[in-house]
Each structure stands twice: as C-alpha cells, then as structure tokens.
GROMACS .gro file of N, CA and C in nm:
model
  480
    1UNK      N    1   4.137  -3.777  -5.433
    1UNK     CA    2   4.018  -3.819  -5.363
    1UNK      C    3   4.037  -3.790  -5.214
    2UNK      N    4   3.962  -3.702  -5.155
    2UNK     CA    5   3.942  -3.664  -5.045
    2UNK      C    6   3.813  -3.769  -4.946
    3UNK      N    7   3.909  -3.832  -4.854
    3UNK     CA    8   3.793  -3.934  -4.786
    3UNK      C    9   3.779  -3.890  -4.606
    4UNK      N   10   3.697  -3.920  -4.525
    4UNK     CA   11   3.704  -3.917  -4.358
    4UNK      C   12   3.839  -4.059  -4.303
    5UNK      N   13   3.892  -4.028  -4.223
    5UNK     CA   14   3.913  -4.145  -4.172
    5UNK      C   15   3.819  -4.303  -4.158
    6UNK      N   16   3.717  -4.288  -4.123
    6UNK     CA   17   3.588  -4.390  -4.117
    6UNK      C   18   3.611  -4.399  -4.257
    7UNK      N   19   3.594  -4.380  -4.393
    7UNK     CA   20   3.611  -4.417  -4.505
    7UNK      C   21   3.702  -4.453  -4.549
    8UNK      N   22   3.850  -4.461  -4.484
    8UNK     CA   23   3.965  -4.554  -4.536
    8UNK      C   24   3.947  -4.689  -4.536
    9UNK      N   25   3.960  -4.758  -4.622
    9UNK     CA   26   3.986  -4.873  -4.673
    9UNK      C   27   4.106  -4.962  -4.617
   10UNK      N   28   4.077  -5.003  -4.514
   10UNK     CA   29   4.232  -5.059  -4.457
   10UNK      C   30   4.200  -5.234  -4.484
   11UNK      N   31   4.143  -5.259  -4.550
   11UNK     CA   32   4.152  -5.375  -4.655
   11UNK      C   33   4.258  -5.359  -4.747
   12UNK      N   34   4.271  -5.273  -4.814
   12UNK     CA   35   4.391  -5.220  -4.928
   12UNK      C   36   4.491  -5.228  -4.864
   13UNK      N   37   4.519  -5.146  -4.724
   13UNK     CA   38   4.639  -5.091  -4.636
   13UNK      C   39   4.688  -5.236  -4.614
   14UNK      N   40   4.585  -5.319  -4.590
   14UNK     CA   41   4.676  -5.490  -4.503
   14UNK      C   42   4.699  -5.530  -4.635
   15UNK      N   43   4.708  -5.512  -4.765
   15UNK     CA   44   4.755  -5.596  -4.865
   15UNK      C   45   4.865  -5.539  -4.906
   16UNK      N   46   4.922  -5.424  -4.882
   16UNK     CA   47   5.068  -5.344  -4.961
   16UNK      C   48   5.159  -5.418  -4.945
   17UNK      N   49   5.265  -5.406  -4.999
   17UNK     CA   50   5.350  -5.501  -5.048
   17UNK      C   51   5.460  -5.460  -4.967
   18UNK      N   52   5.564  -5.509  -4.939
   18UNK     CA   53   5.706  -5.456  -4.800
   18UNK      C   54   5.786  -5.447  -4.898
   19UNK      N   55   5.869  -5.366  -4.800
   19UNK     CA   56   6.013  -5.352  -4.812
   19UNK      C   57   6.105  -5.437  -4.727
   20UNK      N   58   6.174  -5.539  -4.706
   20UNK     CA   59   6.248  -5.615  -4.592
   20UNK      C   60   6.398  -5.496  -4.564
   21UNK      N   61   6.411  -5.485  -4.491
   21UNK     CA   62   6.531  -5.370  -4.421
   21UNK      C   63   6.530  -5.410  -4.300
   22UNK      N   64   6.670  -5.386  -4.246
   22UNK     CA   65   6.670  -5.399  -4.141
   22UNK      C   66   6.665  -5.274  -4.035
   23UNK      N   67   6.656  -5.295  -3.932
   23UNK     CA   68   6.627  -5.152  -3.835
   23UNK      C   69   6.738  -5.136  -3.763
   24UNK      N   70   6.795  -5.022  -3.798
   24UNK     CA   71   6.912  -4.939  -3.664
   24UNK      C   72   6.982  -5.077  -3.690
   25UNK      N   73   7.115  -5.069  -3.573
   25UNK     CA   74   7.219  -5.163  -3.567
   25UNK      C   75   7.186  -5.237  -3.715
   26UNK      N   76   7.298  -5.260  -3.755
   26UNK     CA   77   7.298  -5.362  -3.885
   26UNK      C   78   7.312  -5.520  -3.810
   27UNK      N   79   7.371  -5.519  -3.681
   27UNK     CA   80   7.419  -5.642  -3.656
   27UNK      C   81   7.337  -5.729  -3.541
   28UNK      N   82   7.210  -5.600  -3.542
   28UNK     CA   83   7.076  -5.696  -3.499
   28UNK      C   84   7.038  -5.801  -3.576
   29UNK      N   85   6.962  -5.889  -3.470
   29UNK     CA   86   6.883  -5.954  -3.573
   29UNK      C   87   6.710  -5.913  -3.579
   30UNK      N   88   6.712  -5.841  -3.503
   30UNK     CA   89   6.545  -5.798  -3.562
   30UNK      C   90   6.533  -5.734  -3.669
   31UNK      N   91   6.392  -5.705  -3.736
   31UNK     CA   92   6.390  -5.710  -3.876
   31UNK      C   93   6.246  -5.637  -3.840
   32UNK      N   94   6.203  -5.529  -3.944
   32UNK     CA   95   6.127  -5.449  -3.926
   32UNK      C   96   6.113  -5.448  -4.109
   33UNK      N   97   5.985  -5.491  -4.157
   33UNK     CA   98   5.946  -5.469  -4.259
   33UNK      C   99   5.901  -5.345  -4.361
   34UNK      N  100   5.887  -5.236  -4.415
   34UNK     CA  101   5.861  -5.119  -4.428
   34UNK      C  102   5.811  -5.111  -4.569
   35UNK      N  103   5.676  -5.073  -4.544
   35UNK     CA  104   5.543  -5.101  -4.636
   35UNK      C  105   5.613  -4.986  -4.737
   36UNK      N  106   5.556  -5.056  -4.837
   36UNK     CA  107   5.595  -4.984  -4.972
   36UNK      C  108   5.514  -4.885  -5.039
   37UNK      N  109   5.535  -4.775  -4.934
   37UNK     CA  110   5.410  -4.700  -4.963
   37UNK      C  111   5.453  -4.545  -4.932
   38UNK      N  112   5.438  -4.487  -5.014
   38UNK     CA  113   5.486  -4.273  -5.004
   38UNK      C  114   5.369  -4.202  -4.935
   39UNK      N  115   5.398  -4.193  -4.766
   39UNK     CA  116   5.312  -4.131  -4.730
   39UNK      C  117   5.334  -3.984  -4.659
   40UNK      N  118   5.259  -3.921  -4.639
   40UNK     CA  119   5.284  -3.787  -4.585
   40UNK      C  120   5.189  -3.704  -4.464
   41UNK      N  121   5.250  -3.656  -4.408
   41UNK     CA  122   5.130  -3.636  -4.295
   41UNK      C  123   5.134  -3.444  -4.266
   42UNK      N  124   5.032  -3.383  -4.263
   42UNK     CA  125   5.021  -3.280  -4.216
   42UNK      C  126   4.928  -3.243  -4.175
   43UNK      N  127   4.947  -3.096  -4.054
   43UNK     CA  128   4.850  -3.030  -3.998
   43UNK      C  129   4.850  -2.912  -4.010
   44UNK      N  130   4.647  -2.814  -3.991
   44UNK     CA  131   4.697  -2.711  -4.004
   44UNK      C  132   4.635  -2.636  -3.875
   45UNK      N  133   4.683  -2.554  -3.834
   45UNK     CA  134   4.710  -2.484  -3.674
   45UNK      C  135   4.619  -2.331  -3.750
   46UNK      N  136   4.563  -2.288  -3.625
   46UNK     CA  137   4.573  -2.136  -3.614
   46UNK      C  138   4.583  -2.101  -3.498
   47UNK      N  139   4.613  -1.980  -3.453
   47UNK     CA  140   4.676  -1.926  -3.286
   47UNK      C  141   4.501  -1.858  -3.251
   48UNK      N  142   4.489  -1.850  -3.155
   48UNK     CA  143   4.360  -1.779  -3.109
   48UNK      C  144   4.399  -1.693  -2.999
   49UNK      N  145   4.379  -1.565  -3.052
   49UNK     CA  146   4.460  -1.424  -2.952
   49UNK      C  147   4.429  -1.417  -2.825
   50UNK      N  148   4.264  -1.490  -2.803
   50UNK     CA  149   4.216  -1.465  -2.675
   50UNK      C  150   4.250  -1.597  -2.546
   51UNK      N  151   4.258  -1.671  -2.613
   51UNK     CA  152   4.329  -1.809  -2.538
   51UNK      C  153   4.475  -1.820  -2.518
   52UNK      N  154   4.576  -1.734  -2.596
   52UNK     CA  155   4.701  -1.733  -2.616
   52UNK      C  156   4.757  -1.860  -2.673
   53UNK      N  157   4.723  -1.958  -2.739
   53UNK     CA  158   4.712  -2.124  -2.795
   53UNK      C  159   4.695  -2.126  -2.908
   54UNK      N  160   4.802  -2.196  -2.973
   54UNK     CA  161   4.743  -2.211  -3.111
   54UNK      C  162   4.664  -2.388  -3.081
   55UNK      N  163   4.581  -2.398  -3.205
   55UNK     CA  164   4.532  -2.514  -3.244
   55UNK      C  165   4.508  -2.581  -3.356
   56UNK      N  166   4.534  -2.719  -3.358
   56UNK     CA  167   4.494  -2.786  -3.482
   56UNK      C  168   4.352  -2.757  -3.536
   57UNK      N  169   4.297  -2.763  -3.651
   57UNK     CA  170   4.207  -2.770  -3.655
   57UNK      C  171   4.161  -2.805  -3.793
   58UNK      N  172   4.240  -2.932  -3.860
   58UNK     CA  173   4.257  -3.042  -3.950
   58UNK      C  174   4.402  -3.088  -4.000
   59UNK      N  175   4.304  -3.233  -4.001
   59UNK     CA  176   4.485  -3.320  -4.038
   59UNK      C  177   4.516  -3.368  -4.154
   60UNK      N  178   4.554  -3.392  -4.271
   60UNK     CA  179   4.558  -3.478  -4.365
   60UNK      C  180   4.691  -3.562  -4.371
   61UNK      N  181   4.674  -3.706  -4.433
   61UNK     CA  182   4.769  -3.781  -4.471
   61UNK      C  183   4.773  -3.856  -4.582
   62UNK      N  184   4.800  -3.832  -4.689
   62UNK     CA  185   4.853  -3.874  -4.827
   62UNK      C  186   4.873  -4.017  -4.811
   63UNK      N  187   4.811  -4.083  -4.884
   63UNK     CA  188   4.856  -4.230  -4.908
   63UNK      C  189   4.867  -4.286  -5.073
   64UNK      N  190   5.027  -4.216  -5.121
   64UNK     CA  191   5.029  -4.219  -5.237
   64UNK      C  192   4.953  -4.126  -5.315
   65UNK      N  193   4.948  -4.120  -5.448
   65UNK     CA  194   4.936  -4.022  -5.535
   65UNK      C  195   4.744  -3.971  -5.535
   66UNK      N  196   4.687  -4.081  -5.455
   66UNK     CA  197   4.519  -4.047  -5.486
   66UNK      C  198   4.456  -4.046  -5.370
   67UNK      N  199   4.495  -4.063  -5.243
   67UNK     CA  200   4.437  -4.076  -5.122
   67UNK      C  201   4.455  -4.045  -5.024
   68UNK      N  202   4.369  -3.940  -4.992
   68UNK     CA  203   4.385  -3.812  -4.916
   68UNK      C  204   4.297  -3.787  -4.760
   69UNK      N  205   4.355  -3.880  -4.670
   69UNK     CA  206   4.272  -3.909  -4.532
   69UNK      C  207   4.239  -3.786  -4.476
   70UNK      N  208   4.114  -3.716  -4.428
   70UNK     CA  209   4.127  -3.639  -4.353
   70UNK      C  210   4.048  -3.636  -4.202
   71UNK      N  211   4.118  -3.571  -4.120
   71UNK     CA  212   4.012  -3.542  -3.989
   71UNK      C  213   4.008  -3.415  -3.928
   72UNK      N  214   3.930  -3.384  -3.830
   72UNK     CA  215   3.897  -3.282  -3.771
   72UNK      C  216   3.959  -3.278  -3.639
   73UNK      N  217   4.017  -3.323  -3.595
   73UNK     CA  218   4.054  -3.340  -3.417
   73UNK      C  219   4.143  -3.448  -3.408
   74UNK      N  220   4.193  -3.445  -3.280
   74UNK     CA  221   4.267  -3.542  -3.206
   74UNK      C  222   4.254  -3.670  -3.205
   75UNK      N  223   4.123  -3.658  -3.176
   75UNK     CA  224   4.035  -3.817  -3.100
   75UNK      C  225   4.057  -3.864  -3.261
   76UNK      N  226   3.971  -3.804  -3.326
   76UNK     CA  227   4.026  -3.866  -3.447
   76UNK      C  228   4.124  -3.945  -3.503
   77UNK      N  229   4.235  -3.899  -3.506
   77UNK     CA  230   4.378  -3.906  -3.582
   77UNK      C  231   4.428  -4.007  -3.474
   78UNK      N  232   4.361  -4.048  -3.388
   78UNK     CA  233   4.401  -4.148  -3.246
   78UNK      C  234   4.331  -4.256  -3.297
   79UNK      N  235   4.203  -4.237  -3.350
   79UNK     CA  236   4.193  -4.363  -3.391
   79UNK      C  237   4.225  -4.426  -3.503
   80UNK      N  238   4.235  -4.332  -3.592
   80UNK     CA  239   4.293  -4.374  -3.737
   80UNK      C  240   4.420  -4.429  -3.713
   81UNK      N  241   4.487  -4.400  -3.660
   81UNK     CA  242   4.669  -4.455  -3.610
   81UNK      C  243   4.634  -4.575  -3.532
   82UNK      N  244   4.529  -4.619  -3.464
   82UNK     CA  245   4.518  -4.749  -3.381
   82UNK      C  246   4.509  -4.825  -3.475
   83UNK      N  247   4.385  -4.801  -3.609
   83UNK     CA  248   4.357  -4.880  -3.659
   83UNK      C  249   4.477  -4.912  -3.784
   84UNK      N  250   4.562  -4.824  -3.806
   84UNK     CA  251   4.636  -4.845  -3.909
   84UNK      C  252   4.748  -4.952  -3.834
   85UNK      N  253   4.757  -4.890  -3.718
   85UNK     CA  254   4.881  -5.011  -3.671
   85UNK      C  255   4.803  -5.193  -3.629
   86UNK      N  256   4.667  -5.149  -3.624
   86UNK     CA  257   4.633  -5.324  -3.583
   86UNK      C  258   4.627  -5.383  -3.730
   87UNK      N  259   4.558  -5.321  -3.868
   87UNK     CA  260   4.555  -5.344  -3.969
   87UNK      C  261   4.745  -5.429  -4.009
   88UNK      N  262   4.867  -5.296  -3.954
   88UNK     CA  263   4.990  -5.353  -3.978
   88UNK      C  264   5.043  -5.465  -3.957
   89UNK      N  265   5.034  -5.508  -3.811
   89UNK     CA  266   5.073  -5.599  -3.772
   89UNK      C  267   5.217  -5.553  -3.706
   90UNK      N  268   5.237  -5.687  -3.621
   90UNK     CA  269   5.390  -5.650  -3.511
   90UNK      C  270   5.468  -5.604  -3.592
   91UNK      N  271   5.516  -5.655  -3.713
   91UNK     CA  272   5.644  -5.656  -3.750
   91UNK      C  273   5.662  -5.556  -3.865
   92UNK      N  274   5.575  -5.480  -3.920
   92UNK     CA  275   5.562  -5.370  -4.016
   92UNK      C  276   5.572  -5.203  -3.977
   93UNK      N  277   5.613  -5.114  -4.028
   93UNK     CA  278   5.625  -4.989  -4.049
   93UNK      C  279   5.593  -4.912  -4.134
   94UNK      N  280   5.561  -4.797  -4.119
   94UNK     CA  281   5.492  -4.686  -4.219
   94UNK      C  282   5.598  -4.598  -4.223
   95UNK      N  283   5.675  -4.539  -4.315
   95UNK     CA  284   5.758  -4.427  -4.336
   95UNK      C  285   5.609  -4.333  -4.357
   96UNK      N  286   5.659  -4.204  -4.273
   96UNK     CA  287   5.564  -4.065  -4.328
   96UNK      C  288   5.661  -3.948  -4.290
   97UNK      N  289   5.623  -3.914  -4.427
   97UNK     CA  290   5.719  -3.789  -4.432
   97UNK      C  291   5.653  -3.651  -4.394
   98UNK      N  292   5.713  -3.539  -4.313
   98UNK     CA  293   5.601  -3.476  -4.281
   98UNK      C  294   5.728  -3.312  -4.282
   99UNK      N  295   5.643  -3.247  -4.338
   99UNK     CA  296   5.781  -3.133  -4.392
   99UNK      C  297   5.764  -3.019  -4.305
  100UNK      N  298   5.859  -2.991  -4.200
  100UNK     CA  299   5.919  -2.952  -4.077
  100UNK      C  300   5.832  -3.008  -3.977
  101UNK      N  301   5.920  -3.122  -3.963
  101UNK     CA  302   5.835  -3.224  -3.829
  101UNK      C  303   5.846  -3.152  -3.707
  102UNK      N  304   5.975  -3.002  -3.723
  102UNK     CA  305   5.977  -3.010  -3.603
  102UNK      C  306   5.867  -2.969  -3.539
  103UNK      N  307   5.813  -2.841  -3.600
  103UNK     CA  308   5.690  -2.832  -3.590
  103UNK      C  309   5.582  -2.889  -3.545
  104UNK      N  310   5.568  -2.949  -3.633
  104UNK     CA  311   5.446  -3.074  -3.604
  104UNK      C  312   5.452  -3.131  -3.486
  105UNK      N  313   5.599  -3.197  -3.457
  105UNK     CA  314   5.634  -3.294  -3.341
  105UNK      C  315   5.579  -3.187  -3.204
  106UNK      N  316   5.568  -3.097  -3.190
  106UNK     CA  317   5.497  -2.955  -3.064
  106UNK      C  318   5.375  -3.003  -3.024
  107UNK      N  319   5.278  -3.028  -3.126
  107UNK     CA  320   5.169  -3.098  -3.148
  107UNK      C  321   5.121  -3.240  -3.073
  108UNK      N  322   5.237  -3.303  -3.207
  108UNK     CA  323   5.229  -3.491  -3.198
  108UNK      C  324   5.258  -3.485  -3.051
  109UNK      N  325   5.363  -3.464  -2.989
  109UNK     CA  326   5.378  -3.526  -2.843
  109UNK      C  327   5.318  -3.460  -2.767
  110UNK      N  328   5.237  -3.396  -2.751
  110UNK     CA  329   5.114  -3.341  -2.659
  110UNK      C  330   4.966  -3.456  -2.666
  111UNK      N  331   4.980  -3.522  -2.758
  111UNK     CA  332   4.873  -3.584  -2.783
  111UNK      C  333   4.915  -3.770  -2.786
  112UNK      N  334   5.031  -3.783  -2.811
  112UNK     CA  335   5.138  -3.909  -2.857
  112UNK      C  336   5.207  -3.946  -2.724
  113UNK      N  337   5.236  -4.006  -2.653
  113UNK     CA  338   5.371  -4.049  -2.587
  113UNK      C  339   5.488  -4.077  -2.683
  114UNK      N  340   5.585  -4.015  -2.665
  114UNK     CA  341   5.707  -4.059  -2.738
  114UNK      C  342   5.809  -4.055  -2.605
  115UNK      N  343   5.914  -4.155  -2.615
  115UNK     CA  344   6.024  -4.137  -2.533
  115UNK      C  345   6.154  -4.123  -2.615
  116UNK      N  346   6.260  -4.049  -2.503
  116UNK     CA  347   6.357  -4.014  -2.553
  116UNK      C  348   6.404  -4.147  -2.685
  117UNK      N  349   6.430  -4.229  -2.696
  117UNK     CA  350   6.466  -4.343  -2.791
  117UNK      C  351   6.406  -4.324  -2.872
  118UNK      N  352   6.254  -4.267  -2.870
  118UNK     CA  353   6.207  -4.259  -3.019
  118UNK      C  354   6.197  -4.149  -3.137
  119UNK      N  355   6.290  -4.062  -3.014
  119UNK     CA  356   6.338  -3.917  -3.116
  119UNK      C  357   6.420  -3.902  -3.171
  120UNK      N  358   6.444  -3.892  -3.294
  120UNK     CA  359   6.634  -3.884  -3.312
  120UNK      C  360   6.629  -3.717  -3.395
  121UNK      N  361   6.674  -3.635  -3.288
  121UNK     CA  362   6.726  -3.460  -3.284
  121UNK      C  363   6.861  -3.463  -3.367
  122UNK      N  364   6.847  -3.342  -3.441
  122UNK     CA  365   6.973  -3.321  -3.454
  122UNK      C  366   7.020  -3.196  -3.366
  123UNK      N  367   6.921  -3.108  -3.323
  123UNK     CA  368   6.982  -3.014  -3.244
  123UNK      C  369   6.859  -3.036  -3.136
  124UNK      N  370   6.860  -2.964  -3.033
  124UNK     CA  371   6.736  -2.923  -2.937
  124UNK      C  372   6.621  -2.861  -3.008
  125UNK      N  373   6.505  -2.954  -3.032
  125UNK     CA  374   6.383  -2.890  -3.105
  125UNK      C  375   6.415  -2.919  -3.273
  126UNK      N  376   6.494  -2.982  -3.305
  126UNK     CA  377   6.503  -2.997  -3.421
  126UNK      C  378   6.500  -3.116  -3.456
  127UNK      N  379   6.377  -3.188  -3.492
  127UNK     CA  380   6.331  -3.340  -3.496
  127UNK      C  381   6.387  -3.367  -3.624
  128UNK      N  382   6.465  -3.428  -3.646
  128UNK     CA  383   6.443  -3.545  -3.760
  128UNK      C  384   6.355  -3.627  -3.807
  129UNK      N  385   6.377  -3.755  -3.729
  129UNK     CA  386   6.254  -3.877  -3.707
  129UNK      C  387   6.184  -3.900  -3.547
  130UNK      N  388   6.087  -3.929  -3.562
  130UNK     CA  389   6.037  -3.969  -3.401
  130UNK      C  390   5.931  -4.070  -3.491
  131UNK      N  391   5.949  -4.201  -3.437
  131UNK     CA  392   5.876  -4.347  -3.441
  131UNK      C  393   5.765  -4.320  -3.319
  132UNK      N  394   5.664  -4.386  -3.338
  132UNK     CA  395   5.542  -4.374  -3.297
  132UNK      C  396   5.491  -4.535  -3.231
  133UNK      N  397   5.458  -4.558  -3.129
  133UNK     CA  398   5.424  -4.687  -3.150
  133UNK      C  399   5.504  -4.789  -3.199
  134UNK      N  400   5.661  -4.755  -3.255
  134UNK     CA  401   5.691  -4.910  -3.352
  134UNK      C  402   5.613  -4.894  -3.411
  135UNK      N  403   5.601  -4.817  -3.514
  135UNK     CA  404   5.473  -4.847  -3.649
  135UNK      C  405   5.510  -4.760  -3.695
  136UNK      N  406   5.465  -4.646  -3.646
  136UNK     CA  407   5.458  -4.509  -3.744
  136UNK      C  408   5.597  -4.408  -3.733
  137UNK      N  409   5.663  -4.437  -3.835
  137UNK     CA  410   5.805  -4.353  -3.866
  137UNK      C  411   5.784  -4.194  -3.948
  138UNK      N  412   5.740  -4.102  -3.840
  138UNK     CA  413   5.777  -4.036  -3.920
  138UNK      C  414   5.933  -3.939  -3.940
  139UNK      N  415   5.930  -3.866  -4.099
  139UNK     CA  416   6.057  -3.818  -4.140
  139UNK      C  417   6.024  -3.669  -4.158
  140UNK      N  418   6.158  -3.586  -4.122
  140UNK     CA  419   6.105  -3.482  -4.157
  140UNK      C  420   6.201  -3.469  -4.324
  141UNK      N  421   6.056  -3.390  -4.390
  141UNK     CA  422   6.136  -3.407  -4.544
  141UNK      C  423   6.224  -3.274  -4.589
  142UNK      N  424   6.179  -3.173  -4.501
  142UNK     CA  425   6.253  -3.008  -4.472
  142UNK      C  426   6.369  -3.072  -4.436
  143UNK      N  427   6.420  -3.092  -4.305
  143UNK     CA  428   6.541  -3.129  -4.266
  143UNK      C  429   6.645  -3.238  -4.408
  144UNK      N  430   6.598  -3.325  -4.484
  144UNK     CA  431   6.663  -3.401  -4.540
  144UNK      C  432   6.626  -3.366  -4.669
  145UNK      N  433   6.586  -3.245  -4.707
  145UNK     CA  434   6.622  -3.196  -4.836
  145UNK      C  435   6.683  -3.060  -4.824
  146UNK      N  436   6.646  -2.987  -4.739
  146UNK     CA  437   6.679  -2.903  -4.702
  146UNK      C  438   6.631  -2.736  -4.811
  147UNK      N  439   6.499  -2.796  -4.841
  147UNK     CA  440   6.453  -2.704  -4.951
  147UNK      C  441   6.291  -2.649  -4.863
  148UNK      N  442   6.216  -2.569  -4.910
  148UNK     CA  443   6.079  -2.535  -4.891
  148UNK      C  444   6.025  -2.639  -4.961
  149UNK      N  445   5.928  -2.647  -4.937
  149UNK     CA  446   5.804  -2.740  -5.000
  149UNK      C  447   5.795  -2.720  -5.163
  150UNK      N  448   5.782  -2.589  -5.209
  150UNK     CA  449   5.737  -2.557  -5.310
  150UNK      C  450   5.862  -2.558  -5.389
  151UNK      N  451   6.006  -2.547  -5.324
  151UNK     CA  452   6.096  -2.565  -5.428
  151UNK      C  453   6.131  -2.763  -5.445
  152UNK      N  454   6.139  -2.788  -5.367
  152UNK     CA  455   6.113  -2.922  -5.345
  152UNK      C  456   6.018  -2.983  -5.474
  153UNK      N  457   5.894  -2.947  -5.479
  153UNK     CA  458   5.812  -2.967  -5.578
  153UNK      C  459   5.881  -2.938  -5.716
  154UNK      N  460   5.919  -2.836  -5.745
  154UNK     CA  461   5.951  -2.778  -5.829
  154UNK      C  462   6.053  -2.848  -5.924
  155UNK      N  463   6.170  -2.888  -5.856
  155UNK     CA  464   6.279  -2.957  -5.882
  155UNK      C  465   6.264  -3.121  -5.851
  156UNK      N  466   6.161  -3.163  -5.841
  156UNK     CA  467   6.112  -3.269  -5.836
  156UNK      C  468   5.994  -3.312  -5.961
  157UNK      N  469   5.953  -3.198  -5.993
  157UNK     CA  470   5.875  -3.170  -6.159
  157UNK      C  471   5.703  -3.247  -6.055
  158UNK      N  472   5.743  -3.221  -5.960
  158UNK     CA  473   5.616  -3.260  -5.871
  158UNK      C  474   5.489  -3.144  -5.880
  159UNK      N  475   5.356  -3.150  -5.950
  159UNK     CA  476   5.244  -3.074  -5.924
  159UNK      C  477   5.199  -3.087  -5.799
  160UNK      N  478   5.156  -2.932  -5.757
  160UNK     CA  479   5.139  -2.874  -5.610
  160UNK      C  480   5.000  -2.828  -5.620
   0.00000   0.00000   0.00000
C-alpha cells in the first residue's frame, strides 16, 4: 500500500510496541526505548547536466511489510519526521535502515543538521549510523551486510 505522508496514520505509529535497550555506554543510566518496528528509508536522485546538481525527486519509507510512505520534496519529508518524532515521544527511537547511507547521508545533511556525535564513520564519507534528532537512527544495511540489495534479498528468500 502506497500512501502520501498526510495519509499516515500516526495513531498506529504511537501504539507500537518497544524494545527496552540501552544506548551506547552500557554503564549509563539513560535508556532509550526502540520501537519494534523494520523500517527503511530511501531516495531517488537524478543529476541535471545543465545545473551540474543532482536532485531528489522522491522519498519512500517502509513501515514494515505493507506501508509504503511517500513524498515529493524536502519540505515534505521535514514534516513527516516532525510529526513522527512528536507522535514518539522523548524517550523512543526508530531504527531505519537505509542501504548505502553513505549516499543518502550527501543529501540528509544538506537538509538535516547532524553534528559530529551523531555520525558514527567508519572511514571519511563512509556513514554507518547518523541519529537524527534523538529519534531517528538511521543504519546503513550495505555497510553491515556487506552484500547489494538484490543479493541481500536473495539470500534472505526476501521478494523484491
């Protein structure tokens, strides 16, 4: 099911069920809850020869096996992320997996503030995770499988 952002249901989103984990340091005591939920985020770009720029120009994010957010722009995907994190609440997190973040991340922080603390590189330009807000975690799923998408699927008996 393919929906707009304005058509997500974040009635559903404030009822998912957590994960209790703790965050970074084990020997904190803060506690960061992490919604029990398989999500995924992507964009798709084209370059425009005469501007020398590539651009987004749609986003989707998977929420589990049937729900398929999409938008057209920036402004967009700015508000859908406001509203997903007021829907969350302080103390909750979204894992999203997003396959070669590094990529993506070129994008996200042109449009995102992120600071150094909320990137964790393994090389220069090579994102792992970058947290959003305290809310939005995303993962890259390239880096930590270390497969293409489609073999990934494959060996996962996952339909593409």
């Amino acid at each position: 099911m393919y929906i707009t952002w304005e058509q997500f249901d974040f009635g559903w989103f404030k009822e998912l069920p957590i994960q209790c984990r703790k965050s970074g340091n084990q020997g904190t005591t803060q506690k960061y809850y992490y919604l029990d939920l398989i999500t995924a985020f992507d964009i798709e770009t084209t370059y425009i020869k005469e501007i020398d720029q590539s651009v987004m120009y749609i986003w989707q994010w998977q929420f589990g096996p049937d729900c398929t957010v999409i938008g057209r722009d920036w402004y967009s995907l700015r508000l859908f992320i406001d509203r997903l994190e007021l829907t969350m609440g302080d103390d909750k997190r979204l894992v999203c997996f997003v396959h070669n973040l590094s990529f993506e991340f070129q994008f996200l922080s042109g449009v995102f503030e992120f600071t150094s603390d909320d990137v964790f590189a393994i090389e220069p330009r090579k994102i792992l995770k970058a947290l959003l807000h305290n809310h939005i975690e995303f993962r890259c799923s390239y880096l930590q499988t270390n497969m293409s998408l489609r073999a990934f699927c494959e060996k996962m008996n996952v339909k593409n």
